[in-house]
Amino acid sequence: MGFVTESLPAVSRTAIGVAALRAYESRRPDRLFDDPYAAAFFEAGRSALPGTSPEGPQAGLGAMFYPQVVIRTRFYDDYLLGAGCAQVVLLAAGLDTRAFRLAWPDGTRLFELDLPEVLAFKDEVLGRHGAEPACARVVVPADLREDWAAALREAGFDPAVPTAWLAEGLLMYLTPEEAERLLTTVGELAAPGSRIAFEHRPGTPPGSLIARAKAAAGGKHVTDLWRGGLGGRAPQWLAAHGWEPSTVTRAELAAAYGRPSDDDATAGGFVTAVR
């Protein structure tokens, strides 16, 4: 009997819907990335998200988040490969398949942290499809609200090595205090030359993605999980804690990727920072 997806935490189930959107993008002739396992994740977990389909973004949240998910995925692909770090850490890795689908330089070690049940579901699906990582992949079952740093070190992470950190789709689900605690721990583990990236939203005007999602019918099962993270102060917080941050809007990236922008030019984007 396969994995019971209903046992996944509510936040983790959203990754199945995101996988459906990645699967749709991967079939486009003008795709911005190719995720060969996204459809498999959705098929294995679709019972947890009835009404979602990888055949195309549906009305409601799927269609609303599709442009954001696609641009985010491509941006983080480029960020990780361009970071020049031999050590990579994916915080709340979820159903991320970058260890398998990106062309990593020789010697790259990639650590995936997430809850045990999430990683078990992920590895079951990948195993059924004979997936082989393109780098040294290390799975680290851990709760990011607890002492995950110890688990990461025990798995072989070297804090003396510059590391590319990624917190994709994570901070929004944390309270400001939880987000600060997480990033403080990252800073304690980050050698000089390390990098970090995550979503940054300086504001939520009426037409922004966040505002539209909160107003959408049937969206409460997702938006009620949001806790705000650092809000709009991420660059200032990073600068005050030993990082050199920079930001880019999703509208700027959409133009660079040849895709229409779905959001106010000032409302959403990403922050990256160097230690």
mmCIF file of C-alpha atoms in Angstrom:
data_model
loop_
_atom_site.group_PDB
_atom_site.id
_atom_site.type_symbol
_atom_site.label_atom_id
_atom_site.label_comp_id
_atom_site.label_asym_id
_atom_site.label_seq_id
_atom_site.Cartn_x
_atom_site.Cartn_y
_atom_site.Cartn_z
ATOM 1 C CA MET A 1 0.000 0.000 0.000
ATOM 2 C CA GLY A 2 1.332 3.436 -0.920
ATOM 3 C CA PHE A 3 1.934 6.450 1.265
ATOM 4 C CA VAL A 4 -1.205 8.013 2.774
ATOM 5 C CA THR A 5 -0.948 11.631 1.654
ATOM 6 C CA GLU A 6 -3.671 12.708 4.066
ATOM 7 C CA SER A 7 -1.103 12.156 6.825
ATOM 8 C CA LEU A 8 0.996 15.023 5.476
ATOM 9 C CA PRO A 9 0.794 18.296 7.432
ATOM 10 C CA ALA A 10 -1.493 20.904 5.867
ATOM 11 C CA VAL A 11 1.397 23.148 4.832
ATOM 12 C CA SER A 12 3.173 20.224 3.166
ATOM 13 C CA ARG A 13 0.087 19.312 1.130
ATOM 14 C CA THR A 14 0.351 22.634 -0.693
ATOM 15 C CA ALA A 15 3.541 21.258 -2.309
ATOM 16 C CA ILE A 16 1.386 18.781 -4.232
ATOM 17 C CA GLY A 17 -0.548 21.610 -5.842
ATOM 18 C CA VAL A 18 2.714 23.384 -6.670
ATOM 19 C CA ALA A 19 3.964 20.158 -8.269
ATOM 20 C CA ALA A 20 0.901 20.154 -10.535
ATOM 21 C CA LEU A 21 1.809 23.665 -11.714
ATOM 22 C CA ARG A 22 5.421 22.624 -12.357
ATOM 23 C CA ALA A 23 4.176 19.629 -14.322
ATOM 24 C CA TYR A 24 2.070 21.864 -16.548
ATOM 25 C CA GLU A 25 4.962 24.262 -17.168
ATOM 26 C CA SER A 26 7.272 21.361 -18.008
ATOM 27 C CA ARG A 27 5.012 20.367 -20.919
ATOM 28 C CA ARG A 28 4.990 23.804 -22.523
ATOM 29 C CA PRO A 29 7.172 24.185 -25.624
ATOM 30 C CA ASP A 30 8.413 27.506 -24.204
ATOM 31 C CA ARG A 31 8.919 26.103 -20.693
ATOM 32 C CA LEU A 32 11.221 27.936 -18.314
ATOM 33 C CA PHE A 33 12.353 24.662 -16.715
ATOM 34 C CA ASP A 34 11.761 20.928 -16.981
ATOM 35 C CA ASP A 35 10.703 18.960 -13.908
ATOM 36 C CA PRO A 36 10.287 15.318 -15.016
ATOM 37 C CA TYR A 37 8.977 14.197 -11.613
ATOM 38 C CA ALA A 38 6.398 16.883 -10.885
ATOM 39 C CA ALA A 39 3.501 15.017 -12.504
ATOM 40 C CA ALA A 40 4.403 11.859 -10.575
ATOM 41 C CA PHE A 41 4.226 13.744 -7.284
ATOM 42 C CA PHE A 42 0.840 15.119 -8.190
ATOM 43 C CA GLU A 43 -0.553 11.768 -9.274
ATOM 44 C CA ALA A 44 0.673 10.158 -6.052
ATOM 45 C CA GLY A 45 -0.771 12.897 -3.864
ATOM 46 C CA ARG A 46 -3.783 14.200 -5.745
ATOM 47 C CA SER A 47 -6.208 12.733 -3.182
ATOM 48 C CA ALA A 48 -4.938 15.358 -0.749
ATOM 49 C CA LEU A 49 -5.929 18.190 -3.110
ATOM 50 C CA PRO A 50 -9.174 17.319 -4.943
ATOM 51 C CA GLY A 51 -9.938 19.514 -7.922
ATOM 52 C CA THR A 52 -6.308 20.208 -8.831
ATOM 53 C CA SER A 53 -4.949 19.038 -12.192
ATOM 54 C CA PRO A 54 -1.571 19.080 -13.957
ATOM 55 C CA GLU A 55 -3.361 19.406 -17.306
ATOM 56 C CA GLY A 56 -3.425 23.149 -16.852
ATOM 57 C CA PRO A 57 -3.920 25.790 -14.154
ATOM 58 C CA GLN A 58 -7.550 25.745 -13.095
ATOM 59 C CA ALA A 59 -9.685 28.617 -11.926
ATOM 60 C CA GLY A 60 -8.977 29.914 -8.448
ATOM 61 C CA LEU A 61 -5.691 29.582 -6.612
ATOM 62 C CA GLY A 62 -4.038 27.306 -9.185
ATOM 63 C CA ALA A 63 -4.405 29.835 -11.987
ATOM 64 C CA MET A 64 -3.607 32.664 -9.600
ATOM 65 C CA PHE A 65 -0.316 31.167 -8.384
ATOM 66 C CA TYR A 66 0.859 29.621 -11.641
ATOM 67 C CA PRO A 67 2.862 32.656 -12.903
ATOM 68 C CA GLN A 68 4.448 33.115 -9.469
ATOM 69 C CA VAL A 69 5.431 29.444 -9.136
ATOM 70 C CA VAL A 70 6.961 29.327 -12.609
ATOM 71 C CA ILE A 71 9.028 32.483 -12.233
ATOM 72 C CA ARG A 72 10.075 31.506 -8.719
ATOM 73 C CA THR A 73 11.232 28.059 -9.827
ATOM 74 C CA ARG A 74 13.312 29.397 -12.698
ATOM 75 C CA PHE A 75 14.807 32.190 -10.608
ATOM 76 C CA TYR A 76 15.903 29.811 -7.859
ATOM 77 C CA ASP A 77 17.301 27.353 -10.430
ATOM 78 C CA ASP A 78 19.519 30.109 -11.786
ATOM 79 C CA TYR A 79 20.409 31.354 -8.299
ATOM 80 C CA LEU A 80 21.590 27.959 -7.064
ATOM 81 C CA LEU A 81 23.612 27.097 -10.157
ATOM 82 C CA GLY A 82 25.135 30.568 -10.254
ATOM 83 C CA ALA A 83 26.004 30.729 -6.558
ATOM 84 C CA GLY A 84 29.299 28.907 -7.067
ATOM 85 C CA CYS A 85 28.929 26.995 -3.791
ATOM 86 C CA ALA A 86 29.899 23.341 -3.441
ATOM 87 C CA GLN A 87 27.422 22.961 -0.553
ATOM 88 C CA VAL A 88 23.680 23.600 -0.921
ATOM 89 C CA VAL A 89 20.944 23.507 1.719
ATOM 90 C CA LEU A 90 17.247 23.444 0.839
ATOM 91 C CA LEU A 91 15.198 24.440 3.883
ATOM 92 C CA ALA A 92 11.718 22.863 3.802
ATOM 93 C CA ALA A 93 12.718 21.096 0.589
ATOM 94 C CA GLY A 94 9.270 19.593 0.101
ATOM 95 C CA LEU A 95 8.909 18.109 -3.381
ATOM 96 C CA ASP A 96 11.846 20.055 -4.818
ATOM 97 C CA THR A 97 13.678 17.937 -7.447
ATOM 98 C CA ARG A 98 16.665 20.168 -8.128
ATOM 99 C CA ALA A 99 19.053 17.482 -6.867
ATOM 100 C CA PHE A 100 17.850 15.351 -9.791
ATOM 101 C CA ARG A 101 17.113 17.782 -12.610
ATOM 102 C CA LEU A 102 19.828 20.453 -12.508
ATOM 103 C CA ALA A 103 23.320 20.134 -14.010
ATOM 104 C CA TRP A 104 25.357 20.402 -10.807
ATOM 105 C CA PRO A 105 29.147 20.876 -10.893
ATOM 106 C CA ASP A 106 31.192 17.894 -9.783
ATOM 107 C CA GLY A 107 31.584 17.725 -6.007
ATOM 108 C CA THR A 108 28.305 19.429 -5.115
ATOM 109 C CA ARG A 109 26.649 18.235 -1.905
ATOM 110 C CA LEU A 110 22.972 19.098 -1.514
ATOM 111 C CA PHE A 111 21.132 18.767 1.792
ATOM 112 C CA GLU A 112 17.331 18.538 1.849
ATOM 113 C CA LEU A 113 15.630 19.349 5.170
ATOM 114 C CA ASP A 114 11.971 18.677 5.818
ATOM 115 C CA LEU A 115 9.626 16.724 8.051
ATOM 116 C CA PRO A 116 10.141 12.937 8.024
ATOM 117 C CA GLU A 117 6.712 12.205 6.532
ATOM 118 C CA VAL A 118 7.270 14.664 3.680
ATOM 119 C CA LEU A 119 10.648 13.176 2.782
ATOM 120 C CA ALA A 120 9.236 9.637 3.027
ATOM 121 C CA PHE A 121 6.473 10.481 0.530
ATOM 122 C CA LYS A 122 8.970 12.172 -1.763
ATOM 123 C CA ASP A 123 11.486 9.326 -1.736
ATOM 124 C CA GLU A 124 8.782 6.719 -2.280
ATOM 125 C CA VAL A 125 7.650 8.478 -5.475
ATOM 126 C CA LEU A 126 11.192 9.091 -6.698
ATOM 127 C CA GLY A 127 12.123 5.481 -6.007
ATOM 128 C CA ARG A 128 9.183 4.168 -8.042
ATOM 129 C CA HIS A 129 10.429 6.221 -10.991
ATOM 130 C CA GLY A 130 14.083 5.214 -10.708
ATOM 131 C CA ALA A 131 15.249 8.784 -10.073
ATOM 132 C CA GLU A 132 19.005 9.211 -9.640
ATOM 133 C CA PRO A 133 20.441 12.452 -8.192
ATOM 134 C CA ALA A 134 22.901 14.486 -10.228
ATOM 135 C CA CYS A 135 24.865 15.436 -7.102
ATOM 136 C CA ALA A 136 25.572 14.041 -3.640
ATOM 137 C CA ARG A 137 22.071 14.316 -2.140
ATOM 138 C CA VAL A 138 21.687 14.093 1.643
ATOM 139 C CA VAL A 139 18.191 13.836 3.125
ATOM 140 C CA VAL A 140 17.832 15.326 6.626
ATOM 141 C CA PRO A 141 14.518 14.663 8.416
ATOM 142 C CA ALA A 142 14.028 17.623 10.754
ATOM 143 C CA ASP A 143 11.465 20.055 12.101
ATOM 144 C CA LEU A 144 12.644 23.577 11.305
ATOM 145 C CA ARG A 145 10.933 24.821 14.455
ATOM 146 C CA GLU A 146 13.286 22.691 16.557
ATOM 147 C CA ASP A 147 17.076 22.030 16.636
ATOM 148 C CA TRP A 148 17.500 21.323 12.942
ATOM 149 C CA ALA A 149 21.073 22.648 12.943
ATOM 150 C CA ALA A 150 22.257 19.660 14.984
ATOM 151 C CA ALA A 151 20.601 17.248 12.555
ATOM 152 C CA LEU A 152 22.222 19.043 9.624
ATOM 153 C CA ARG A 153 25.690 18.856 11.163
ATOM 154 C CA GLU A 154 25.211 15.190 11.998
ATOM 155 C CA ALA A 155 24.337 14.543 8.360
ATOM 156 C CA GLY A 156 27.750 15.860 7.285
ATOM 157 C CA PHE A 157 27.163 19.573 6.730
ATOM 158 C CA ASP A 158 30.410 21.566 7.043
ATOM 159 C CA PRO A 159 29.846 25.093 8.436
ATOM 160 C CA ALA A 160 33.319 26.118 7.236
ATOM 161 C CA VAL A 161 32.310 25.704 3.574
ATOM 162 C CA PRO A 162 30.476 28.527 1.741
ATOM 163 C CA THR A 163 26.909 27.374 1.221
ATOM 164 C CA ALA A 164 23.979 28.324 -0.997
ATOM 165 C CA TRP A 165 20.868 28.369 1.189
ATOM 166 C CA LEU A 166 17.340 28.365 -0.198
ATOM 167 C CA ALA A 167 14.105 28.946 1.736
ATOM 168 C CA GLU A 168 11.562 28.546 -1.060
ATOM 169 C CA GLY A 169 7.927 29.063 -0.132
ATOM 170 C CA LEU A 170 8.752 28.835 3.557
ATOM 171 C CA LEU A 171 8.903 32.109 5.472
ATOM 172 C CA MET A 172 5.287 33.055 4.723
ATOM 173 C CA TYR A 173 4.215 30.091 6.867
ATOM 174 C CA LEU A 174 6.314 31.236 9.846
ATOM 175 C CA THR A 175 5.596 33.921 12.398
ATOM 176 C CA PRO A 176 8.025 36.864 12.471
ATOM 177 C CA GLU A 177 9.689 35.360 15.543
ATOM 178 C CA GLU A 178 10.033 31.924 13.911
ATOM 179 C CA ALA A 179 11.432 33.466 10.724
ATOM 180 C CA GLU A 180 14.012 35.466 12.657
ATOM 181 C CA ARG A 181 15.029 32.413 14.655
ATOM 182 C CA LEU A 182 15.427 30.317 11.503
ATOM 183 C CA LEU A 183 17.513 32.949 9.716
ATOM 184 C CA THR A 184 19.611 33.570 12.816
ATOM 185 C CA THR A 185 20.520 29.885 12.830
ATOM 186 C CA VAL A 186 21.359 30.041 9.130
ATOM 187 C CA GLY A 187 23.662 32.973 9.863
ATOM 188 C CA GLU A 188 25.420 31.000 12.584
ATOM 189 C CA LEU A 189 26.060 28.166 10.122
ATOM 190 C CA ALA A 190 26.938 30.308 7.100
ATOM 191 C CA ALA A 191 30.647 30.668 6.288
ATOM 192 C CA PRO A 192 31.851 33.858 4.585
ATOM 193 C CA GLY A 193 30.877 33.716 0.927
ATOM 194 C CA SER A 194 27.617 31.912 1.671
ATOM 195 C CA ARG A 195 24.403 33.012 -0.007
ATOM 196 C CA ILE A 196 20.707 32.870 0.797
ATOM 197 C CA ALA A 197 17.518 33.472 -1.167
ATOM 198 C CA PHE A 198 13.810 33.599 -0.379
ATOM 199 C CA GLU A 199 10.660 35.442 -1.395
ATOM 200 C CA HIS A 200 10.337 39.115 -0.537
ATOM 201 C CA ARG A 201 7.124 41.109 -0.540
ATOM 202 C CA PRO A 202 7.517 44.736 0.548
ATOM 203 C CA GLY A 203 3.797 45.444 0.397
ATOM 204 C CA THR A 204 0.354 44.029 -0.337
ATOM 205 C CA PRO A 205 -1.583 46.591 -2.397
ATOM 206 C CA PRO A 206 -5.185 45.677 -3.334
ATOM 207 C CA GLY A 207 -4.212 44.091 -6.674
ATOM 208 C CA SER A 208 -1.259 42.086 -5.400
ATOM 209 C CA LEU A 209 -1.113 38.297 -5.457
ATOM 210 C CA ILE A 210 -1.395 38.050 -1.668
ATOM 211 C CA ALA A 211 -4.430 40.322 -1.562
ATOM 212 C CA ARG A 212 -6.136 38.468 -4.416
ATOM 213 C CA ALA A 213 -5.442 35.081 -2.851
ATOM 214 C CA LYS A 214 -6.947 36.143 0.468
ATOM 215 C CA ALA A 215 -10.073 37.377 -1.321
ATOM 216 C CA ALA A 216 -10.449 34.304 -3.555
ATOM 217 C CA ALA A 217 -13.324 31.901 -2.978
ATOM 218 C CA GLY A 218 -12.071 28.654 -1.477
ATOM 219 C CA GLY A 219 -8.648 30.052 -0.732
ATOM 220 C CA LYS A 220 -8.851 29.940 3.055
ATOM 221 C CA HIS A 221 -7.353 26.446 3.283
ATOM 222 C CA VAL A 222 -4.102 28.006 2.039
ATOM 223 C CA THR A 223 -4.225 31.625 3.169
ATOM 224 C CA ASP A 224 -5.173 30.690 6.749
ATOM 225 C CA LEU A 225 -1.789 28.953 6.995
ATOM 226 C CA TRP A 226 0.134 32.150 6.278
ATOM 227 C CA ARG A 227 1.882 33.814 9.212
ATOM 228 C CA GLY A 228 3.743 36.604 7.399
ATOM 229 C CA GLY A 229 7.401 35.764 7.986
ATOM 230 C CA LEU A 230 9.591 38.882 7.955
ATOM 231 C CA GLY A 231 7.029 40.829 5.965
ATOM 232 C CA GLY A 232 8.571 43.688 4.020
ATOM 233 C CA ARG A 233 11.638 44.139 6.253
ATOM 234 C CA ALA A 234 13.722 41.206 5.000
ATOM 235 C CA PRO A 235 16.474 43.304 3.337
ATOM 236 C CA GLN A 236 16.871 45.476 6.420
ATOM 237 C CA TRP A 237 16.944 42.460 8.739
ATOM 238 C CA LEU A 238 19.561 40.694 6.620
ATOM 239 C CA ALA A 239 21.732 43.806 6.409
ATOM 240 C CA ALA A 240 21.634 44.148 10.196
ATOM 241 C CA HIS A 241 22.719 40.511 10.624
ATOM 242 C CA GLY A 242 25.853 40.291 8.522
ATOM 243 C CA TRP A 243 24.441 39.859 5.018
ATOM 244 C CA GLU A 244 24.612 42.044 1.908
ATOM 245 C CA PRO A 245 21.110 41.847 0.405
ATOM 246 C CA SER A 246 19.726 42.700 -3.006
ATOM 247 C CA THR A 247 16.199 42.419 -4.371
ATOM 248 C CA VAL A 248 14.491 41.809 -7.688
ATOM 249 C CA THR A 249 10.785 42.071 -8.466
ATOM 250 C CA ARG A 250 8.789 39.332 -10.095
ATOM 251 C CA ALA A 251 7.710 41.843 -12.744
ATOM 252 C CA GLU A 252 11.361 42.393 -13.714
ATOM 253 C CA LEU A 253 11.951 38.650 -13.946
ATOM 254 C CA ALA A 254 8.760 38.101 -15.943
ATOM 255 C CA ALA A 255 9.994 40.613 -18.502
ATOM 256 C CA ALA A 256 13.411 38.934 -18.652
ATOM 257 C CA TYR A 257 11.812 35.500 -19.108
ATOM 258 C CA GLY A 258 9.339 36.683 -21.741
ATOM 259 C CA ARG A 259 6.269 36.071 -19.617
ATOM 260 C CA PRO A 260 3.419 38.454 -18.761
ATOM 261 C CA SER A 261 3.570 39.949 -15.287
ATOM 262 C CA ASP A 262 0.745 39.013 -12.932
ATOM 263 C CA ASP A 263 1.546 41.385 -10.091
ATOM 264 C CA ASP A 264 2.139 45.000 -9.225
ATOM 265 C CA ALA A 265 5.747 45.861 -10.088
ATOM 266 C CA THR A 266 6.518 46.819 -6.500
ATOM 267 C CA ALA A 267 4.490 44.134 -4.717
ATOM 268 C CA GLY A 268 6.424 40.915 -4.998
ATOM 269 C CA GLY A 269 9.802 39.450 -5.742
ATOM 270 C CA PHE A 270 12.861 37.896 -4.160
ATOM 271 C CA VAL A 271 15.763 38.776 -1.935
ATOM 272 C CA THR A 272 19.212 37.258 -2.255
ATOM 273 C CA ALA A 273 22.091 38.013 0.075
ATOM 274 C CA VAL A 274 25.804 37.272 0.435
ATOM 275 C CA ARG A 275 27.488 36.623 3.780
#
